[in-house]
Amino acid sequence: MNSTETKSAEQWLPTACILCSLNCGLEVQVGGADGRRIERIRGNRSHPGSQGYTCEKPQRLDFYQNGADRLKAPLRRRADGSFEEIDWDTAIAEIAERFQSVREQHGGETILYYGGGGQGNHLGGSYADSTLKALGNRFRSNALAQEKTGEFWVQGRMMGTGIHGDFEHCEVAVFIGKNPWQSHGFARARVALKQIAKDPNRSLIVIDPRRSETAEMADYHLAIKPGTDAWCLAALVAILAQENLIAREWLAEHAVGIENVEPLFKGISIAEYAEICGVPEEQLRAVARRIAAAGSVSMMEDLGMQMSVHSTLCSYLQRLVWLLTGNYGRQGTSNAFAPLIGLTSMSKGAGLSKDGEKPEKLSPVVGARIISGLIPCNIIPEEILTDHPRRYRAMLVESGNPVHSLADSQRMRAALGSLELLVVIDVAMTETARLAHYVLPAPSQYEKYEATYFNLEFPKNSFHLRHPILPPQPGTLIEPEIHARLVEALGALTAEDYTPLRAAAERGRGEFAKAFFTALKTNPTIARYAPVVLYRTLGPTLPNGAAAAALLWAASHLFVQGNPASAARAGFAGDAFTAGEKLFDAILDSPSGVVFSVEEYEDSWRRVRLPEGKINLAIPELLAELPRLTTEPLRQNPDFPFILSAGERRSETTNTIVRNPEWRRNGRFGTLRIHPEDAASVGLADNDPARLLTRRGSAEVTIETTDTMRRGHLSLPNGLGLDYDAGDGVTLRVGVSVNELTASEDRDFLAGTPWHKHVPARLERV
């Protein structure tokens, strides 16, 4: 049966969840009156990563698949702000012409690209690279730039490779600003948490102001004051230094820079830092000693820390905790994974140069650091709302919704509304799409071949090419086709470029490989636009309409060439071509996913891409920042006596691609969580309405009192405040859009990441 044919309701079809980065394998049944409903969902035991595990959130996926605001035809905005449907040929021609006009008048560097992935939509986004090269684009951004770039920068400076913790086997697990019970972050998270909690020989440590579901299970909960992660982590490092709990022999063999780091922490007053972060000194000492005594430690940071003050410094400090105690490169610790396709330059192996440095790229207007090729999200309005000659004048937004998801929605709307051209490629009519000049509809992630590049497992790493379980909705085009048409309309590729490679592909992949790799070396055009070339030439020869997977053919060969031993241990041995073909065939033929790499622990050391393969402990920019913890304490604004965490993960929230609010039929949701004593201090009680105010905006909220919150701390959930048109002309908005309350100027000094988890606020009775 062709993969795009409608399946019978009784058949269980393999696919995956797309609501977080884990992308757990699922099996679903489709049916309903039109045969397009996702009616039943269960975990897929054949998936090599999740092995049948899933949480409750995938049960909401039909609300994504069958949202009433799904796009069904290309749209063009009229002068009055309304939209009209147009055909694809018109849309592609006009968009190409208008982008060309911007490029010719102002240069391709004035075109900004945002998005290109989502949690499980990375395959289509890979083809955007060809469009961007045709436009002369230089600047890009996406959600990673408001979450992970500080961590990426630190990891590049310290190790030059991506790493992931082994929470299945570690003796001690530490989570900082992370609640894996809700946000996962590693395979089969809830199973692993339960196993750690039940084992008397293992310990679970949580650093979080809130007593989250994970903190409830913890042996040690460091309930810090909001925004004081840096003081807490610096105190832990100081205890290791002052109590001589450092793994000196291990460091002498594997690291450099301890002599520049240790003296700074020996001078820290642990008692003072304990008081600042609100954690008893003895509890800090007990945690540091437990980490130092453990046979293996894995630590993970997440948005609760990464979207707060001193976030890049915190990424550095938490690494010092596990590196100073020797927790890298063996079971139960952090290890370097081998991705099939890297999401960042660092994960692809481009850490630092041989001398440990890397030329710094800056944004054109603000001069902000560009980390992993990404413009900081918080500076986007400043790069547009200016008369600077190098300002961004056009944007292509793909699988992203910056108006809703980035800080300061009011300013983001003003910035995007001022552009000469805004083009959006998406599945639904998002808040950003409503501002666009053109909106191009893509199929849902269940109507096309797709994949995630969040392949972080060690020692066995897996990749899942999801097959479509439903035919595409009429009027939509898959992203590879959209980008191929744009590249061709821009005149970058013609039929003459494809003809020799198409002929070679018809003769078989062996002939195609010879022709393609020769063309890469001899024809700059083929090399420049390789993804679209593969899609147009090799793609049509792939089985069951899998043309979008053509890029994975090249990725398979490149992976095997770069990691022959790892691929061979996974079953893909032989000469380079044979092994690459085996891997690609396995990816195509494994609808539940395939293990493509099996690592050994010494591989983690081979991937440390710094001089002599040693870890760098000393980062001058952050060591210079460390004294500010003593000289510049956090100050509370008396006009805003509370600290709001804008975007808590809860069981009743989900990825914002699920726009239809009807799935929330029972229970309370969207509430503002607050400690009962704090609520009483402003005359509020449980379930009362209130007005929440920040420096940037205000919102009506419903109070939920709970002693899981620390005094002075407020929390609103993520994923709400979306404008949803159910098709009856009535726009529904459920809950608060938290970025109406955040400010773009509140950001990390180095990476520019936002302080969504540290928003000064006050409450008023309604």
PDB file of C-alpha atoms in Angstrom, residues 17-286:
ATOM      1  CA  CYS A  17       4.933  12.339  19.167  1.00  0.00           C
ATOM      2  CA  ILE A  18       5.881  15.880  18.125  1.00  0.00           C
ATOM      3  CA  LEU A  19       5.197  17.702  21.397  1.00  0.00           C
ATOM      4  CA  CYS A  20       8.700  17.688  22.898  1.00  0.00           C
ATOM      5  CA  SER A  21      12.249  17.000  21.795  1.00  0.00           C
ATOM      6  CA  LEU A  22      12.102  13.313  22.742  1.00  0.00           C
ATOM      7  CA  ASN A  23       9.703  12.470  19.888  1.00  0.00           C
ATOM      8  CA  CYS A  24       8.695   9.161  21.485  1.00  0.00           C
ATOM      9  CA  GLY A  25       7.571   6.462  19.093  1.00  0.00           C
ATOM     10  CA  LEU A  26       3.813   5.975  18.816  1.00  0.00           C
ATOM     11  CA  GLU A  27       1.348   3.692  17.142  1.00  0.00           C
ATOM     12  CA  VAL A  28      -1.940   5.251  16.078  1.00  0.00           C
ATOM     13  CA  GLN A  29      -5.219   4.292  14.493  1.00  0.00           C
ATOM     14  CA  VAL A  30      -6.904   6.672  12.083  1.00  0.00           C
ATOM     15  CA  GLY A  31     -10.587   6.782  11.216  1.00  0.00           C
ATOM     16  CA  GLY A  32     -13.643   8.947  11.719  1.00  0.00           C
ATOM     17  CA  ALA A  33     -16.261   9.973   9.196  1.00  0.00           C
ATOM     18  CA  ASP A  34     -13.655  11.381   6.810  1.00  0.00           C
ATOM     19  CA  GLY A  35     -10.942   8.863   7.680  1.00  0.00           C
ATOM     20  CA  ARG A  36      -8.647  11.663   8.885  1.00  0.00           C
ATOM     21  CA  ARG A  37      -9.043  11.497  12.668  1.00  0.00           C
ATOM     22  CA  ILE A  38      -6.292  10.187  14.948  1.00  0.00           C
ATOM     23  CA  GLU A  39      -8.564   8.051  17.085  1.00  0.00           C
ATOM     24  CA  ARG A  40      -6.315   5.856  19.226  1.00  0.00           C
ATOM     25  CA  ILE A  41      -2.718   6.290  20.380  1.00  0.00           C
ATOM     26  CA  ARG A  42      -0.281   4.046  22.242  1.00  0.00           C
ATOM     27  CA  GLY A  43       3.469   3.772  22.730  1.00  0.00           C
ATOM     28  CA  ASN A  44       5.422   1.884  20.083  1.00  0.00           C
ATOM     29  CA  ARG A  45       7.446  -0.939  21.629  1.00  0.00           C
ATOM     30  CA  SER A  46       9.480  -1.254  18.413  1.00  0.00           C
ATOM     31  CA  HIS A  47      10.850   2.279  18.668  1.00  0.00           C
ATOM     32  CA  PRO A  48      14.549   1.917  19.617  1.00  0.00           C
ATOM     33  CA  GLY A  49      14.617   5.059  21.762  1.00  0.00           C
ATOM     34  CA  SER A  50      11.344   5.149  23.693  1.00  0.00           C
ATOM     35  CA  GLN A  51      10.642   1.373  23.635  1.00  0.00           C
ATOM     36  CA  GLY A  52       6.893   1.763  24.176  1.00  0.00           C
ATOM     37  CA  TYR A  53       7.139   4.613  26.674  1.00  0.00           C
ATOM     38  CA  THR A  54       4.899   7.631  26.304  1.00  0.00           C
ATOM     39  CA  CYS A  55       3.292  10.214  28.557  1.00  0.00           C
ATOM     40  CA  GLU A  56      -0.302  11.462  28.415  1.00  0.00           C
ATOM     41  CA  LYS A  57       0.311  14.410  26.093  1.00  0.00           C
ATOM     42  CA  PRO A  58       0.186  12.579  22.732  1.00  0.00           C
ATOM     43  CA  GLN A  59      -3.507  11.928  23.355  1.00  0.00           C
ATOM     44  CA  ARG A  60      -4.014  15.552  22.218  1.00  0.00           C
ATOM     45  CA  LEU A  61      -2.483  15.100  18.764  1.00  0.00           C
ATOM     46  CA  ASP A  62      -5.767  14.911  16.859  1.00  0.00           C
ATOM     47  CA  PHE A  63      -6.435  18.484  17.966  1.00  0.00           C
ATOM     48  CA  TYR A  64      -3.267  19.417  16.064  1.00  0.00           C
ATOM     49  CA  GLN A  65      -3.986  17.258  13.051  1.00  0.00           C
ATOM     50  CA  ASN A  66      -7.561  18.479  12.648  1.00  0.00           C
ATOM     51  CA  GLY A  67      -7.390  22.050  13.870  1.00  0.00           C
ATOM     52  CA  ALA A  68     -10.012  24.307  12.289  1.00  0.00           C
ATOM     53  CA  ASP A  69      -7.378  26.980  11.559  1.00  0.00           C
ATOM     54  CA  ARG A  70      -5.284  24.752   9.328  1.00  0.00           C
ATOM     55  CA  LEU A  71      -4.229  26.416   6.094  1.00  0.00           C
ATOM     56  CA  LYS A  72      -5.634  25.054   2.843  1.00  0.00           C
ATOM     57  CA  ALA A  73      -4.290  27.394   0.139  1.00  0.00           C
ATOM     58  CA  PRO A  74      -1.621  30.067  -0.309  1.00  0.00           C
ATOM     59  CA  LEU A  75      -2.784  33.420   1.026  1.00  0.00           C
ATOM     60  CA  ARG A  76      -1.908  36.963  -0.033  1.00  0.00           C
ATOM     61  CA  ARG A  77      -2.652  39.928   2.171  1.00  0.00           C
ATOM     62  CA  ARG A  78      -4.791  42.659   0.675  1.00  0.00           C
ATOM     63  CA  ALA A  79      -4.260  46.367   1.281  1.00  0.00           C
ATOM     64  CA  ASP A  80      -7.026  46.348   3.913  1.00  0.00           C
ATOM     65  CA  GLY A  81      -5.246  43.617   5.913  1.00  0.00           C
ATOM     66  CA  SER A  82      -7.539  40.764   4.905  1.00  0.00           C
ATOM     67  CA  PHE A  83      -6.304  37.733   2.967  1.00  0.00           C
ATOM     68  CA  GLU A  84      -7.216  36.263  -0.388  1.00  0.00           C
ATOM     69  CA  GLU A  85      -6.468  32.793  -1.692  1.00  0.00           C
ATOM     70  CA  ILE A  86      -4.113  32.559  -4.654  1.00  0.00           C
ATOM     71  CA  ASP A  87      -2.675  29.642  -6.624  1.00  0.00           C
ATOM     72  CA  TRP A  88       0.769  28.244  -5.960  1.00  0.00           C
ATOM     73  CA  ASP A  89       2.346  29.475  -9.198  1.00  0.00           C
ATOM     74  CA  THR A  90       1.280  33.028  -8.437  1.00  0.00           C
ATOM     75  CA  ALA A  91       2.432  32.810  -4.834  1.00  0.00           C
ATOM     76  CA  ILE A  92       5.886  31.450  -5.693  1.00  0.00           C
ATOM     77  CA  ALA A  93       6.437  33.928  -8.526  1.00  0.00           C
ATOM     78  CA  GLU A  94       5.396  36.970  -6.473  1.00  0.00           C
ATOM     79  CA  ILE A  95       7.353  35.936  -3.386  1.00  0.00           C
ATOM     80  CA  ALA A  96      10.503  35.294  -5.430  1.00  0.00           C
ATOM     81  CA  GLU A  97      10.118  38.643  -7.197  1.00  0.00           C
ATOM     82  CA  ARG A  98       9.632  40.567  -3.948  1.00  0.00           C
ATOM     83  CA  PHE A  99      12.542  38.849  -2.187  1.00  0.00           C
ATOM     84  CA  GLN A 100      14.719  39.559  -5.224  1.00  0.00           C
ATOM     85  CA  SER A 101      13.748  43.219  -5.026  1.00  0.00           C
ATOM     86  CA  VAL A 102      14.862  43.420  -1.394  1.00  0.00           C
ATOM     87  CA  ARG A 103      18.093  41.620  -2.198  1.00  0.00           C
ATOM     88  CA  GLU A 104      18.909  43.878  -5.154  1.00  0.00           C
ATOM     89  CA  GLN A 105      18.111  47.103  -3.298  1.00  0.00           C
ATOM     90  CA  HIS A 106      19.536  46.334   0.126  1.00  0.00           C
ATOM     91  CA  GLY A 107      21.471  43.051  -0.048  1.00  0.00           C
ATOM     92  CA  GLY A 108      20.564  39.513   0.930  1.00  0.00           C
ATOM     93  CA  GLU A 109      21.899  40.112   4.439  1.00  0.00           C
ATOM     94  CA  THR A 110      18.821  42.267   5.134  1.00  0.00           C
ATOM     95  CA  ILE A 111      16.620  39.149   4.852  1.00  0.00           C
ATOM     96  CA  LEU A 112      16.228  37.302   8.160  1.00  0.00           C
ATOM     97  CA  TYR A 113      15.182  33.656   8.401  1.00  0.00           C
ATOM     98  CA  TYR A 114      13.378  32.434  11.516  1.00  0.00           C
ATOM     99  CA  GLY A 115      12.444  28.842  12.376  1.00  0.00           C
ATOM    100  CA  GLY A 116      12.875  25.813  10.176  1.00  0.00           C
ATOM    101  CA  GLY A 117      12.062  22.962  12.465  1.00  0.00           C
ATOM    102  CA  GLY A 118       9.882  22.715  15.502  1.00  0.00           C
ATOM    103  CA  GLN A 119      10.117  19.685  17.757  1.00  0.00           C
ATOM    104  CA  GLY A 120       9.812  17.078  15.021  1.00  0.00           C
ATOM    105  CA  ASN A 121       9.718  18.985  11.738  1.00  0.00           C
ATOM    106  CA  HIS A 122      13.416  19.223  10.921  1.00  0.00           C
ATOM    107  CA  LEU A 123      13.556  17.299   7.650  1.00  0.00           C
ATOM    108  CA  GLY A 124      11.589  19.867   5.659  1.00  0.00           C
ATOM    109  CA  GLY A 125      13.501  22.717   7.252  1.00  0.00           C
ATOM    110  CA  SER A 126      16.782  21.322   5.910  1.00  0.00           C
ATOM    111  CA  TYR A 127      15.764  22.337   2.410  1.00  0.00           C
ATOM    112  CA  ALA A 128      15.432  25.975   3.455  1.00  0.00           C
ATOM    113  CA  ASP A 129      19.221  26.267   3.275  1.00  0.00           C
ATOM    114  CA  SER A 130      19.025  26.287  -0.526  1.00  0.00           C
ATOM    115  CA  THR A 131      16.448  29.080  -0.566  1.00  0.00           C
ATOM    116  CA  LEU A 132      18.502  31.148   1.836  1.00  0.00           C
ATOM    117  CA  LYS A 133      21.636  30.774  -0.257  1.00  0.00           C
ATOM    118  CA  ALA A 134      19.698  31.829  -3.345  1.00  0.00           C
ATOM    119  CA  LEU A 135      18.590  34.935  -1.439  1.00  0.00           C
ATOM    120  CA  GLY A 136      22.066  35.738  -0.157  1.00  0.00           C
ATOM    121  CA  ASN A 137      20.829  35.342   3.429  1.00  0.00           C
ATOM    122  CA  ARG A 138      23.410  35.619   6.235  1.00  0.00           C
ATOM    123  CA  PHE A 139      21.319  35.831   9.389  1.00  0.00           C
ATOM    124  CA  ARG A 140      19.060  33.237  10.989  1.00  0.00           C
ATOM    125  CA  SER A 141      17.341  32.558  14.275  1.00  0.00           C
ATOM    126  CA  ASN A 142      14.956  30.106  15.895  1.00  0.00           C
ATOM    127  CA  ALA A 143      13.678  28.992  19.285  1.00  0.00           C
ATOM    128  CA  LEU A 144      17.065  27.555  20.279  1.00  0.00           C
ATOM    129  CA  ALA A 145      18.358  31.123  20.411  1.00  0.00           C
ATOM    130  CA  GLN A 146      16.072  31.952  23.319  1.00  0.00           C
ATOM    131  CA  GLU A 147      16.857  28.742  25.164  1.00  0.00           C
ATOM    132  CA  LYS A 148      20.130  26.983  24.470  1.00  0.00           C
ATOM    133  CA  THR A 149      22.718  29.262  22.862  1.00  0.00           C
ATOM    134  CA  GLY A 150      24.354  30.208  26.162  1.00  0.00           C
ATOM    135  CA  GLU A 151      24.746  26.529  26.932  1.00  0.00           C
ATOM    136  CA  PHE A 152      26.041  25.882  23.387  1.00  0.00           C
ATOM    137  CA  TRP A 153      28.642  28.640  23.749  1.00  0.00           C
ATOM    138  CA  VAL A 154      29.869  27.293  27.080  1.00  0.00           C
ATOM    139  CA  GLN A 155      29.948  23.726  25.814  1.00  0.00           C
ATOM    140  CA  GLY A 156      31.926  24.788  22.753  1.00  0.00           C
ATOM    141  CA  ARG A 157      34.475  26.626  24.883  1.00  0.00           C
ATOM    142  CA  MET A 158      34.872  23.790  27.367  1.00  0.00           C
ATOM    143  CA  MET A 159      34.675  20.712  25.146  1.00  0.00           C
ATOM    144  CA  GLY A 160      33.837  21.565  21.537  1.00  0.00           C
ATOM    145  CA  THR A 161      31.199  18.866  21.280  1.00  0.00           C
ATOM    146  CA  GLY A 162      27.629  18.179  22.334  1.00  0.00           C
ATOM    147  CA  ILE A 163      27.025  15.966  25.374  1.00  0.00           C
ATOM    148  CA  HIS A 164      24.104  14.225  27.056  1.00  0.00           C
ATOM    149  CA  GLY A 165      23.700  12.775  30.535  1.00  0.00           C
ATOM    150  CA  ASP A 166      23.145   9.104  31.305  1.00  0.00           C
ATOM    151  CA  PHE A 167      20.229   9.200  33.739  1.00  0.00           C
ATOM    152  CA  GLU A 168      19.455   5.533  33.292  1.00  0.00           C
ATOM    153  CA  HIS A 169      22.676   4.458  35.024  1.00  0.00           C
ATOM    154  CA  CYS A 170      23.935   7.411  37.102  1.00  0.00           C
ATOM    155  CA  GLU A 171      24.301   7.118  40.860  1.00  0.00           C
ATOM    156  CA  VAL A 172      23.356  10.782  41.321  1.00  0.00           C
ATOM    157  CA  ALA A 173      21.052  12.765  39.013  1.00  0.00           C
ATOM    158  CA  VAL A 174      20.958  16.560  39.287  1.00  0.00           C
ATOM    159  CA  PHE A 175      18.343  18.759  37.601  1.00  0.00           C
ATOM    160  CA  ILE A 176      18.657  22.551  37.555  1.00  0.00           C
ATOM    161  CA  GLY A 177      15.579  24.527  36.588  1.00  0.00           C
ATOM    162  CA  LYS A 178      14.190  21.359  35.081  1.00  0.00           C
ATOM    163  CA  ASN A 179      11.183  19.191  35.820  1.00  0.00           C
ATOM    164  CA  PRO A 180      11.660  16.021  33.748  1.00  0.00           C
ATOM    165  CA  TRP A 181       8.342  14.624  34.952  1.00  0.00           C
ATOM    166  CA  GLN A 182       6.689  17.193  32.666  1.00  0.00           C
ATOM    167  CA  SER A 183       9.393  18.331  30.253  1.00  0.00           C
ATOM    168  CA  HIS A 184      11.225  15.000  29.804  1.00  0.00           C
ATOM    169  CA  GLY A 185      14.588  15.803  28.162  1.00  0.00           C
ATOM    170  CA  PHE A 186      15.897  12.240  28.125  1.00  0.00           C
ATOM    171  CA  ALA A 187      14.471   8.900  27.094  1.00  0.00           C
ATOM    172  CA  ARG A 188      11.755   7.304  29.236  1.00  0.00           C
ATOM    173  CA  ALA A 189      12.102  10.106  31.794  1.00  0.00           C
ATOM    174  CA  ARG A 190       9.354   9.117  34.229  1.00  0.00           C
ATOM    175  CA  VAL A 191      10.556   5.514  34.331  1.00  0.00           C
ATOM    176  CA  ALA A 192      14.111   6.651  35.089  1.00  0.00           C
ATOM    177  CA  LEU A 193      12.964   9.084  37.790  1.00  0.00           C
ATOM    178  CA  LYS A 194      10.982   6.370  39.552  1.00  0.00           C
ATOM    179  CA  GLN A 195      13.943   3.992  39.427  1.00  0.00           C
ATOM    180  CA  ILE A 196      16.288   6.571  40.949  1.00  0.00           C
ATOM    181  CA  ALA A 197      13.795   7.511  43.654  1.00  0.00           C
ATOM    182  CA  LYS A 198      13.253   3.883  44.678  1.00  0.00           C
ATOM    183  CA  ASP A 199      16.938   2.914  44.809  1.00  0.00           C
ATOM    184  CA  PRO A 200      18.516   3.624  48.246  1.00  0.00           C
ATOM    185  CA  ASN A 201      21.959   3.683  46.658  1.00  0.00           C
ATOM    186  CA  ARG A 202      21.050   6.448  44.211  1.00  0.00           C
ATOM    187  CA  SER A 203      20.152  10.100  44.799  1.00  0.00           C
ATOM    188  CA  LEU A 204      17.999  12.652  43.030  1.00  0.00           C
ATOM    189  CA  ILE A 205      18.895  16.342  43.455  1.00  0.00           C
ATOM    190  CA  VAL A 206      16.684  19.190  42.190  1.00  0.00           C
ATOM    191  CA  ILE A 207      17.586  22.887  42.151  1.00  0.00           C
ATOM    192  CA  ASP A 208      14.342  24.791  41.616  1.00  0.00           C
ATOM    193  CA  PRO A 209      12.371  27.471  43.488  1.00  0.00           C
ATOM    194  CA  ARG A 210       9.206  25.437  43.024  1.00  0.00           C
ATOM    195  CA  ARG A 211       8.483  22.022  44.524  1.00  0.00           C
ATOM    196  CA  SER A 212       7.798  20.435  41.154  1.00  0.00           C
ATOM    197  CA  GLU A 213       6.707  16.866  40.530  1.00  0.00           C
ATOM    198  CA  THR A 214      10.388  15.927  40.189  1.00  0.00           C
ATOM    199  CA  ALA A 215      11.331  17.860  43.338  1.00  0.00           C
ATOM    200  CA  GLU A 216       8.633  15.948  45.241  1.00  0.00           C
ATOM    201  CA  MET A 217      10.593  12.763  44.486  1.00  0.00           C
ATOM    202  CA  ALA A 218      14.020  14.216  45.265  1.00  0.00           C
ATOM    203  CA  ASP A 219      16.391  13.269  48.062  1.00  0.00           C
ATOM    204  CA  TYR A 220      17.629  16.857  48.050  1.00  0.00           C
ATOM    205  CA  HIS A 221      15.511  19.792  46.911  1.00  0.00           C
ATOM    206  CA  LEU A 222      17.458  23.042  46.894  1.00  0.00           C
ATOM    207  CA  ALA A 223      14.502  25.440  46.896  1.00  0.00           C
ATOM    208  CA  ILE A 224      16.439  28.514  45.837  1.00  0.00           C
ATOM    209  CA  LYS A 225      15.059  32.023  45.661  1.00  0.00           C
ATOM    210  CA  PRO A 226      14.007  32.790  42.066  1.00  0.00           C
ATOM    211  CA  GLY A 227      16.945  33.951  39.975  1.00  0.00           C
ATOM    212  CA  THR A 228      19.695  32.833  42.360  1.00  0.00           C
ATOM    213  CA  ASP A 229      20.846  29.724  40.467  1.00  0.00           C
ATOM    214  CA  ALA A 230      24.286  31.276  39.986  1.00  0.00           C
ATOM    215  CA  TRP A 231      24.866  31.809  43.718  1.00  0.00           C
ATOM    216  CA  CYS A 232      23.731  28.257  44.465  1.00  0.00           C
ATOM    217  CA  LEU A 233      25.933  26.683  41.795  1.00  0.00           C
ATOM    218  CA  ALA A 234      28.921  28.878  42.650  1.00  0.00           C
ATOM    219  CA  ALA A 235      28.565  27.814  46.284  1.00  0.00           C
ATOM    220  CA  LEU A 236      28.602  24.140  45.255  1.00  0.00           C
ATOM    221  CA  VAL A 237      31.806  24.681  43.252  1.00  0.00           C
ATOM    222  CA  ALA A 238      33.292  26.631  46.164  1.00  0.00           C
ATOM    223  CA  ILE A 239      32.552  23.778  48.567  1.00  0.00           C
ATOM    224  CA  LEU A 240      34.285  21.337  46.229  1.00  0.00           C
ATOM    225  CA  ALA A 241      37.339  23.619  46.138  1.00  0.00           C
ATOM    226  CA  GLN A 242      37.441  24.570  49.817  1.00  0.00           C
ATOM    227  CA  GLU A 243      36.811  21.051  51.129  1.00  0.00           C
ATOM    228  CA  ASN A 244      39.291  19.563  48.639  1.00  0.00           C
ATOM    229  CA  LEU A 245      36.651  17.366  47.006  1.00  0.00           C
ATOM    230  CA  ILE A 246      38.116  17.841  43.518  1.00  0.00           C
ATOM    231  CA  ALA A 247      39.183  14.826  41.418  1.00  0.00           C
ATOM    232  CA  ARG A 248      42.745  16.094  40.993  1.00  0.00           C
ATOM    233  CA  GLU A 249      44.336  13.047  39.382  1.00  0.00           C
ATOM    234  CA  TRP A 250      41.511  12.807  36.834  1.00  0.00           C
ATOM    235  CA  LEU A 251      41.757  16.518  36.044  1.00  0.00           C
ATOM    236  CA  ALA A 252      45.528  16.353  35.647  1.00  0.00           C
ATOM    237  CA  GLU A 253      45.041  13.741  32.922  1.00  0.00           C
ATOM    238  CA  HIS A 254      41.948  15.134  31.210  1.00  0.00           C
ATOM    239  CA  ALA A 255      41.648  18.900  31.713  1.00  0.00           C
ATOM    240  CA  VAL A 256      43.480  22.212  31.711  1.00  0.00           C
ATOM    241  CA  GLY A 257      42.858  25.484  33.540  1.00  0.00           C
ATOM    242  CA  ILE A 258      42.224  24.343  37.107  1.00  0.00           C
ATOM    243  CA  GLU A 259      44.887  26.755  38.352  1.00  0.00           C
ATOM    244  CA  ASN A 260      42.865  29.679  36.949  1.00  0.00           C
ATOM    245  CA  VAL A 261      39.566  28.457  38.383  1.00  0.00           C
ATOM    246  CA  GLU A 262      40.195  27.091  41.859  1.00  0.00           C
ATOM    247  CA  PRO A 263      41.560  30.258  43.552  1.00  0.00           C
ATOM    248  CA  LEU A 264      38.463  32.261  42.601  1.00  0.00           C
ATOM    249  CA  PHE A 265      36.153  29.770  44.284  1.00  0.00           C
ATOM    250  CA  LYS A 266      38.349  29.378  47.348  1.00  0.00           C
ATOM    251  CA  GLY A 267      37.681  33.044  48.028  1.00  0.00           C
ATOM    252  CA  ILE A 268      33.876  32.757  47.956  1.00  0.00           C
ATOM    253  CA  SER A 269      31.938  33.053  51.206  1.00  0.00           C
ATOM    254  CA  ILE A 270      29.729  29.970  51.169  1.00  0.00           C
ATOM    255  CA  ALA A 271      27.643  31.250  54.068  1.00  0.00           C
ATOM    256  CA  GLU A 272      26.977  34.524  52.227  1.00  0.00           C
ATOM    257  CA  TYR A 273      26.007  32.745  48.997  1.00  0.00           C
ATOM    258  CA  ALA A 274      23.781  30.317  50.911  1.00  0.00           C
ATOM    259  CA  GLU A 275      21.932  33.246  52.435  1.00  0.00           C
ATOM    260  CA  ILE A 276      21.523  34.944  49.048  1.00  0.00           C
ATOM    261  CA  CYS A 277      20.080  31.839  47.366  1.00  0.00           C
ATOM    262  CA  GLY A 278      17.943  30.994  50.382  1.00  0.00           C
ATOM    263  CA  VAL A 279      19.273  27.481  50.944  1.00  0.00           C
ATOM    264  CA  PRO A 280      20.764  26.401  54.296  1.00  0.00           C
ATOM    265  CA  GLU A 281      24.540  26.178  54.110  1.00  0.00           C
ATOM    266  CA  GLU A 282      24.575  22.650  55.499  1.00  0.00           C
ATOM    267  CA  GLN A 283      22.179  21.504  52.791  1.00  0.00           C
ATOM    268  CA  LEU A 284      24.504  22.918  50.139  1.00  0.00           C
ATOM    269  CA  ARG A 285      27.464  21.173  51.748  1.00  0.00           C
ATOM    270  CA  ALA A 286      25.576  17.874  51.947  1.00  0.00           C
TER     271      ALA A 286
END
